[in-house]
Amino acid sequence: MEAKQAKQTWAKACEYLTSAISTDVYNRWIGVIEAIGDDRPGQLTLTVPNGFYQDWLEEHYLPMIRKALGISRLENLTIVFTVDNSRPPAEVPAATRPAVEKDVSAKRKVLKTCNVGGALNPRHTFDNFVVGPSNSFAHAASLAVVEAPGRAYNPLFVHGGTGLGKTHLIQAMGQAVLERGKGTVCYTTCETFTNEFIQALQQHELGAFRRKYRHIDLLLIDDIHFLAGKESTQEEFFHTFNSLYENQKQIVMTSDRPVSEIANLQKRLVSRFEWGLCTEMEMADLETRVAILRRKREQLRIQLPDDALFFIAEHVRSNIRKLEGSLLRAASYASLTRKPLTIEALEYLLRDTIEQENQTALTIEGIQRVVAEYYDIRLGDMTSKQRPQNIAFPRQVAMYLCREMTDHSLPSIGNSFGRNHATVLHAHRSVGMKMKTDAGLRQTILSLQQRLGGVTAPS
Ligand code: ADP
Ligand code: MG
């Protein structure tokens, strides 16, 4: 919406917000927000001084802001936060700050001319992406694609668990292609694609839908596993894919699991998705986690000592989104209380996350350890190439439990045992079969599962 309307709308929302939250909190988080004009009718653009505010507001105050707008009957607005880098980093009240819009609107123009899809988060760039062993392959493949879209690897298929940086990486590809002026980009999620398709069907606007998705140079489609079981969307996507591919346009997809594990995906799509390059992203190791936290600290101009960063990196091991969330929580606490952050305070602040992490710490290695202990073999036997029966069987049991009790994909479990996904699949089947006839084995599995603190009954 245009500037004047945006300011009025925001002023109304603020009226509600002043009464809904304490003055302290209002001054700190809401008072710094400024509404600016943009060229999208259904959108309210709010600027904040830095990315820290953006993250914090998006995570904690967005529902309340929505509610405030809803009270003025404006609940259908899209709210977009942007960082106004020209603002001073300190918490200067909004009224005393000059309104600077130049920077932001200039940036948006560049994106608008070539990005026909959803908005790209300006912080999701290659520069902000920390590379480590867990993601270096996916990162390199992405760079290669950006260098030569449609020619390097087509399609590029990136899979891995949630919060590991898939969206960040493909949005970085989008921004890099736009920056280099290498063509029209469309970033979308599979869910949006599906909804737009259904809407186009209902409103007899398939033509426009197809023009949008077929006349682009780079299609970035996030969370493609959402296609599972959606017959007619799969059909449409099949034709979208073919049209782009035949015209040597680049397709990049992300998924929370490997192609082979997306349920009810048409065979012809499975094979197409595997034509190019499939690469997996895993959770960052400790060094990379520390590097990510450092980068984030610098970027958001947060003041936190190194030992706090180490504490967070050591305890948050499963997900980079949680890692960032923990950093923000710690930083916010430190800045509100203005006390030095002790390890005890951190332990208390992050207790929920740490507890969850300890549960998910039931990772592949945890399972290997417990199974090895149970059968009285060495942990190293789990990954060794030897196959005597007294080792091979416990190894199969461990694979079975990994498959049953964790979200890891077959290839990633295989990897952790120095085997491939077929071996894991075989182990899982054969232990499952044996359990049907062998009551002793059923008991063993049950007691292992109890030791691991997980499921209570074998399936
Ligand atoms: P996914 O799409 O895999 O669920 P995201 O791309 O949304 O994960 O990443 C979650 C958060 O972690 C984002 O804020 C992202 O910027 C950050 N992140 C993930 N990987 C990295 C990395 N290698 N370097 C810096 N930030 C990262
Ligand atoms: Mg994502």
XYZ file of C-alpha atoms and ligand atoms in Angstrom:
487
model
C 0.000 0.000 0.000
C 1.129 3.534 -0.487
C 2.998 5.462 2.184
C 0.169 7.571 3.546
C -2.231 4.685 3.931
C 0.504 2.520 5.430
C 1.253 5.110 8.103
C -2.417 5.508 8.962
C -2.970 1.780 9.144
C 0.026 1.332 11.351
C -1.004 4.192 13.624
C -4.333 2.433 14.183
C -2.622 -0.840 14.979
C -0.382 0.995 17.454
C -3.390 2.348 19.287
C -4.380 -1.194 20.095
C -0.840 -2.335 20.803
C -0.183 0.426 23.359
C -3.051 -0.864 25.415
C -2.271 -4.539 24.879
C 1.341 -4.650 26.036
C 3.421 -2.992 28.706
C 4.966 0.393 27.968
C 8.443 -1.070 28.312
C 7.877 -3.753 25.773
C 6.020 -1.373 23.500
C 8.835 1.144 23.513
C 11.432 -1.455 22.933
C 9.878 -3.561 20.195
C 6.966 -1.713 18.665
C 8.010 1.926 18.959
C 10.955 1.338 16.640
C 8.764 0.094 13.813
C 7.977 2.433 10.976
C 5.469 1.887 8.198
C 6.591 2.804 4.695
C 4.929 2.777 1.314
C 5.285 0.020 -1.225
C 3.669 -0.854 -4.517
C 1.715 -3.899 -3.418
C -1.901 -3.113 -2.534
C -2.426 -5.911 -0.004
C 0.882 -5.439 1.757
C 2.000 -3.442 4.749
C 5.757 -2.919 4.835
C 7.294 -2.216 8.220
C 10.909 -1.232 8.646
C 13.042 -2.062 11.645
C 16.591 -1.042 12.582
C 18.265 -4.437 12.152
C 17.807 -8.130 11.553
C 17.662 -8.832 15.255
C 14.450 -6.825 15.515
C 13.105 -8.487 12.417
C 13.682 -11.989 13.783
C 12.386 -11.172 17.198
C 9.271 -9.419 15.943
C 8.494 -12.121 13.421
C 8.883 -14.780 16.027
C 7.160 -13.149 18.979
C 4.986 -10.227 18.000
C 3.624 -11.047 14.581
C 0.459 -12.698 15.914
C -0.223 -9.705 18.110
C 0.360 -7.284 15.251
C -2.006 -9.325 13.137
C -4.549 -9.149 15.873
C -4.136 -5.385 16.088
C -4.751 -5.091 12.353
C -7.650 -7.514 12.594
C -9.361 -5.235 15.058
C -9.263 -2.565 12.360
C -10.606 -5.189 9.935
C -7.364 -5.427 8.036
C -6.493 -9.006 8.848
C -5.934 -9.928 5.212
C -2.893 -7.732 4.827
C 0.462 -9.341 4.208
C 2.954 -7.972 6.688
C 6.539 -7.652 5.527
C 9.395 -6.536 7.731
C 12.421 -5.001 6.099
C 15.639 -3.889 7.676
C 16.507 -0.272 7.224
C 20.284 -0.366 7.385
C 20.559 3.382 7.442
C 19.109 3.527 10.903
C 21.423 3.732 13.888
C 21.755 0.393 15.661
C 20.741 1.778 19.063
C 17.150 1.843 20.236
C 16.218 5.360 19.201
C 12.496 6.061 19.470
C 10.771 6.202 16.120
C 9.774 9.846 16.292
C 13.324 11.113 16.509
C 14.550 9.249 13.470
C 14.546 10.607 9.945
C 12.498 8.450 7.602
C 14.754 6.944 5.006
C 13.101 4.999 2.272
C 15.481 5.318 -0.627
C 17.553 2.288 0.096
C 14.691 -0.107 0.597
C 12.641 0.904 -2.413
C 15.673 0.781 -4.703
C 16.331 -2.789 -3.646
C 12.765 -3.813 -4.158
C 12.720 -2.492 -7.687
C 15.590 -4.696 -8.756
C 13.856 -7.753 -7.375
C 10.491 -6.839 -8.800
C 11.574 -6.697 -12.403
C 12.836 -10.244 -12.402
C 11.335 -12.168 -9.517
C 7.858 -13.362 -10.351
C 7.537 -15.605 -7.324
C 7.355 -15.149 -3.574
C 9.552 -12.652 -1.750
C 13.161 -13.609 -1.112
C 14.475 -12.970 2.363
C 17.307 -10.445 1.850
C 19.326 -12.184 4.556
C 19.308 -15.484 2.710
C 22.379 -14.830 0.593
C 25.486 -16.842 -0.209
C 27.486 -14.309 1.795
C 25.515 -15.154 4.903
C 25.679 -18.884 4.332
C 28.354 -20.558 6.418
C 29.904 -23.517 4.642
C 31.009 -26.621 6.525
C 31.357 -30.341 5.841
C 27.611 -30.865 6.326
C 26.582 -28.617 3.470
C 29.628 -28.025 1.300
C 28.470 -30.327 -1.463
C 25.030 -28.763 -1.721
C 26.643 -25.332 -1.557
C 29.090 -26.104 -4.367
C 26.334 -27.535 -6.535
C 24.246 -24.418 -5.937
C 27.098 -22.159 -6.960
C 27.628 -24.200 -10.107
C 23.962 -23.838 -10.991
C 24.080 -20.091 -10.462
C 27.093 -19.891 -12.773
C 25.340 -21.736 -15.559
C 21.605 -22.063 -14.952
C 20.025 -24.837 -16.987
C 23.369 -26.318 -17.888
C 25.262 -27.475 -14.809
C 22.912 -29.812 -12.972
C 19.328 -29.873 -14.006
C 17.318 -30.396 -11.922
C 19.135 -29.837 -8.662
C 17.455 -31.685 -5.817
C 18.477 -30.760 -2.268
C 17.142 -32.784 0.616
C 17.625 -32.782 4.386
C 15.759 -32.363 7.673
C 14.024 -29.161 8.710
C 15.986 -26.136 9.767
C 19.193 -27.219 8.044
C 19.403 -24.358 5.534
C 17.628 -25.611 2.406
C 15.417 -22.569 1.994
C 18.329 -20.274 2.736
C 20.427 -21.935 0.070
C 17.867 -21.875 -2.725
C 16.851 -18.319 -1.973
C 20.535 -17.406 -2.157
C 20.568 -18.935 -5.630
C 17.610 -16.786 -6.592
C 19.236 -13.583 -5.361
C 22.553 -14.434 -7.017
C 20.872 -15.048 -10.366
C 18.956 -11.776 -10.025
C 22.065 -9.845 -9.033
C 23.951 -11.125 -12.008
C 21.040 -10.337 -14.249
C 20.846 -13.910 -15.427
C 17.115 -14.007 -15.956
C 13.700 -14.315 -14.446
C 13.475 -16.138 -11.177
C 10.479 -17.695 -9.532
C 10.817 -18.787 -5.928
C 7.803 -20.611 -4.604
C 6.873 -23.299 -2.164
C 5.226 -26.438 -3.375
C 2.274 -25.525 -1.211
C 1.842 -22.162 -2.947
C 2.220 -23.839 -6.312
C -0.529 -26.283 -5.348
C -2.859 -23.577 -4.069
C -2.345 -21.387 -7.108
C -2.989 -24.331 -9.353
C -6.250 -25.196 -7.600
C -7.344 -21.578 -7.717
C -6.468 -21.327 -11.408
C -8.521 -24.432 -12.072
C -11.531 -23.073 -10.245
C -11.359 -19.661 -11.852
C -10.557 -20.946 -15.326
C -7.222 -19.155 -15.355
C -4.934 -22.034 -16.189
C -3.463 -20.044 -19.063
C -2.144 -17.332 -16.788
C -0.914 -19.905 -14.283
C 1.057 -21.701 -16.967
C 2.478 -18.492 -18.395
C 3.748 -17.603 -14.958
C 5.525 -20.893 -14.347
C 6.752 -21.669 -17.825
C 8.280 -18.355 -18.869
C 11.032 -18.154 -16.354
C 14.708 -19.030 -16.301
C 14.996 -20.401 -12.824
C 12.284 -22.186 -10.885
C 13.068 -22.600 -7.204
C 10.481 -24.803 -5.638
C 10.711 -25.358 -1.914
C 9.453 -28.406 0.001
C 8.519 -30.498 -3.009
C 7.639 -33.435 -0.718
C 4.333 -31.594 -0.355
C 3.430 -33.133 -3.735
C 3.017 -36.509 -2.024
C -0.315 -38.006 -2.958
C -1.559 -34.929 -4.870
C -2.395 -36.502 -8.198
C -3.545 -33.587 -10.291
C -0.915 -31.174 -8.985
C 1.693 -33.804 -9.824
C 0.270 -33.975 -13.309
C 0.529 -30.207 -13.711
C 3.994 -30.091 -12.228
C 5.079 -32.817 -14.617
C 4.191 -30.561 -17.547
C 5.747 -27.505 -15.909
C 8.909 -29.501 -15.382
C 9.013 -30.760 -18.961
C 8.377 -27.369 -20.444
C 11.174 -25.750 -18.446
C 13.550 -28.631 -18.922
C 13.074 -28.797 -22.668
C 13.834 -25.103 -22.890
C 16.962 -25.605 -20.832
C 15.607 -23.630 -17.939
C 16.857 -24.446 -14.488
C 14.780 -26.254 -11.884
C 15.831 -26.483 -8.234
C 13.855 -28.375 -5.632
C 14.163 -28.965 -1.912
C 12.617 -31.736 0.097
C 12.721 -33.008 3.649
C 13.469 -36.508 2.351
C 15.133 -38.195 -0.635
C 13.133 -38.571 -3.833
C 12.750 -42.302 -3.283
C 11.001 -41.698 0.034
C 8.340 -39.256 -1.110
C 5.152 -41.267 -0.762
C 2.862 -41.674 -3.752
C 4.958 -39.742 -6.195
C 4.392 -40.726 -9.823
C 7.226 -42.835 -11.210
C 7.858 -40.461 -14.068
C 8.397 -37.625 -11.588
C 10.703 -39.765 -9.449
C 12.856 -40.495 -12.451
C 12.896 -36.875 -13.605
C 13.829 -35.608 -10.154
C 16.823 -37.924 -10.289
C 17.991 -36.834 -13.748
C 20.253 -34.084 -12.466
C 21.996 -33.994 -9.146
C 20.580 -35.025 -5.763
C 22.431 -33.792 -2.738
C 21.839 -34.067 0.985
C 22.304 -31.430 3.656
C 23.064 -32.638 7.144
C 23.234 -30.959 10.511
C 26.280 -28.755 10.948
C 29.106 -30.021 13.145
C 30.219 -28.122 16.240
C 32.742 -25.882 14.467
C 30.240 -24.887 11.826
C 27.592 -24.227 14.446
C 29.964 -21.886 16.252
C 30.817 -20.197 12.958
C 27.128 -19.712 12.187
C 26.529 -18.175 15.611
C 29.499 -15.860 15.180
C 28.282 -14.755 11.795
C 24.831 -14.135 13.181
C 26.212 -12.216 16.151
C 28.135 -9.952 13.830
C 25.267 -9.518 11.421
C 22.756 -8.633 14.102
C 25.238 -6.601 16.115
C 24.504 -8.655 19.177
C 26.799 -8.526 22.176
C 27.400 -11.976 23.564
C 30.678 -13.461 24.752
C 32.268 -16.411 22.990
C 31.673 -18.848 25.826
C 27.946 -18.216 25.550
C 28.147 -19.010 21.833
C 30.015 -22.224 22.586
C 27.486 -23.206 25.175
C 24.671 -22.741 22.672
C 26.520 -24.540 19.883
C 27.299 -27.477 22.143
C 23.750 -27.877 23.350
C 21.715 -27.169 20.242
C 22.709 -29.883 17.850
C 19.689 -30.757 15.784
C 18.551 -27.741 13.855
C 20.015 -24.404 12.778
C 16.744 -22.579 13.214
C 16.748 -23.601 16.881
C 20.384 -22.577 17.107
C 19.493 -19.080 15.924
C 16.413 -18.955 18.127
C 18.550 -19.759 21.155
C 21.019 -17.029 20.261
C 18.234 -14.466 19.964
C 16.743 -15.556 23.233
C 20.050 -15.243 25.019
C 20.811 -11.888 23.412
C 17.418 -10.498 24.211
C 17.677 -11.576 27.821
C 21.128 -10.049 28.117
C 20.031 -6.767 26.604
C 16.864 -6.507 28.687
C 18.433 -7.338 32.030
C 21.746 -5.669 31.184
C 23.442 -8.269 33.357
C 26.353 -10.394 32.198
C 25.104 -13.705 30.929
C 26.309 -16.552 33.122
C 26.281 -20.183 32.069
C 23.680 -20.862 34.770
C 21.437 -18.172 33.306
C 21.878 -19.675 29.859
C 21.064 -23.134 31.132
C 17.892 -21.786 32.636
C 16.911 -19.709 29.598
C 17.408 -22.540 27.153
C 16.173 -25.345 29.381
C 13.271 -26.346 27.101
C 15.402 -26.472 24.004
C 18.131 -28.368 25.801
C 15.657 -30.903 27.081
C 14.258 -31.435 23.607
C 17.758 -31.747 22.235
C 18.618 -34.399 24.782
C 15.651 -36.375 23.619
C 16.539 -36.038 19.960
C 20.134 -36.726 20.955
C 18.769 -40.201 20.496
C 20.552 -39.959 17.224
C 22.071 -42.711 15.178
C 25.191 -42.732 17.280
C 23.192 -42.944 20.488
C 21.365 -45.967 19.160
C 24.582 -47.607 17.987
C 26.076 -47.102 21.413
C 23.151 -48.597 23.323
C 22.869 -51.573 20.973
C 26.612 -52.209 21.090
C 26.510 -52.121 24.866
C 23.560 -54.486 24.959
C 25.226 -57.076 22.748
C 28.580 -56.450 24.353
C 30.398 -55.532 21.173
C 32.512 -52.468 20.440
C 30.977 -49.263 19.065
C 33.471 -49.512 16.225
C 31.919 -52.837 15.198
C 28.829 -50.935 14.135
C 30.704 -49.339 11.275
C 33.383 -51.932 10.593
C 33.449 -53.880 7.376
C 33.557 -57.229 9.168
C 30.591 -59.506 8.985
C 30.748 -62.293 11.552
C 27.233 -63.098 12.729
C 27.813 -61.920 16.286
C 28.446 -58.422 14.906
C 26.272 -58.434 11.817
C 23.063 -59.118 13.657
C 23.396 -56.397 16.312
C 24.284 -54.047 13.493
C 21.029 -54.928 11.769
C 19.136 -54.381 14.984
C 20.713 -50.944 15.330
C 19.750 -50.088 11.756
C 16.225 -51.267 12.432
C 15.977 -49.022 15.495
C 17.426 -46.029 13.646
C 14.793 -46.425 10.996
C 12.018 -46.844 13.538
C 13.049 -44.247 16.061
C 14.666 -41.368 14.168
C 13.713 -39.217 11.223
C 16.933 -39.908 9.387
C 16.656 -40.976 5.769
C 17.797 -44.400 4.593
C 20.937 -43.001 2.919
C 21.873 -41.006 5.971
C 21.436 -44.041 8.257
C 23.414 -46.127 5.783
C 26.154 -43.542 5.832
C 26.479 -43.678 9.582
C 27.080 -47.421 9.365
C 29.449 -47.138 6.410
C 26.835 -48.860 4.263
C 24.333 -47.809 1.622
C 20.594 -47.300 1.858
C 19.812 -50.741 0.401
C 21.600 -52.432 3.296
C 19.515 -50.472 5.786
C 16.327 -51.348 3.974
C 17.305 -55.007 3.968
C 18.227 -54.943 7.654
C 14.959 -53.260 8.539
C 12.941 -55.834 6.644
C 14.789 -58.820 7.933
C 14.643 -57.764 11.595
C 10.954 -56.975 11.127
C 10.349 -60.453 9.669
C 12.252 -62.207 12.433
C 10.320 -60.330 15.081
C 7.110 -61.859 13.793
C 8.183 -65.344 14.778
C 10.752 -64.738 17.476
C 9.295 -63.648 20.801
C 12.778 -63.320 22.326
C 13.787 -60.811 19.675
C 10.575 -58.848 20.177
C 11.441 -58.598 23.853
C 14.981 -57.504 23.055
C 13.785 -54.755 20.728
C 11.259 -53.588 23.287
C 13.818 -53.363 26.028
C 16.251 -51.539 23.731
C 13.549 -49.065 22.853
C 12.855 -48.521 26.524
C 16.524 -47.961 27.224
C 16.555 -45.401 24.465
C 13.633 -43.694 26.133
C 11.492 -43.908 23.057
C 8.494 -45.864 21.820
C 6.938 -48.291 24.223
C 5.627 -51.040 21.999
C 7.147 -52.690 18.935
C 5.091 -52.371 15.761
P 15.184 -25.438 5.989
O 14.616 -24.795 4.770
O 16.162 -26.528 5.681
O 14.139 -25.888 6.955
P 16.196 -22.796 6.532
O 16.866 -22.520 5.246
O 14.897 -22.137 6.782
O 16.053 -24.365 6.768
O 17.235 -22.451 7.691
C 16.859 -22.192 9.035
C 17.634 -21.014 9.565
O 18.996 -21.345 9.690
C 17.577 -19.802 8.634
O 17.459 -18.629 9.375
C 18.906 -19.847 7.912
O 19.340 -18.549 7.535
C 19.817 -20.446 8.951
N 20.907 -21.237 8.347
C 20.821 -22.515 7.920
N 21.996 -22.941 7.422
C 22.847 -21.912 7.536
C 24.232 -21.723 7.210
N 24.954 -22.720 6.664
N 24.781 -20.531 7.462
C 24.056 -19.535 8.030
N 22.759 -19.641 8.366
C 22.151 -20.814 8.137
Mg 12.606 -24.583 4.266
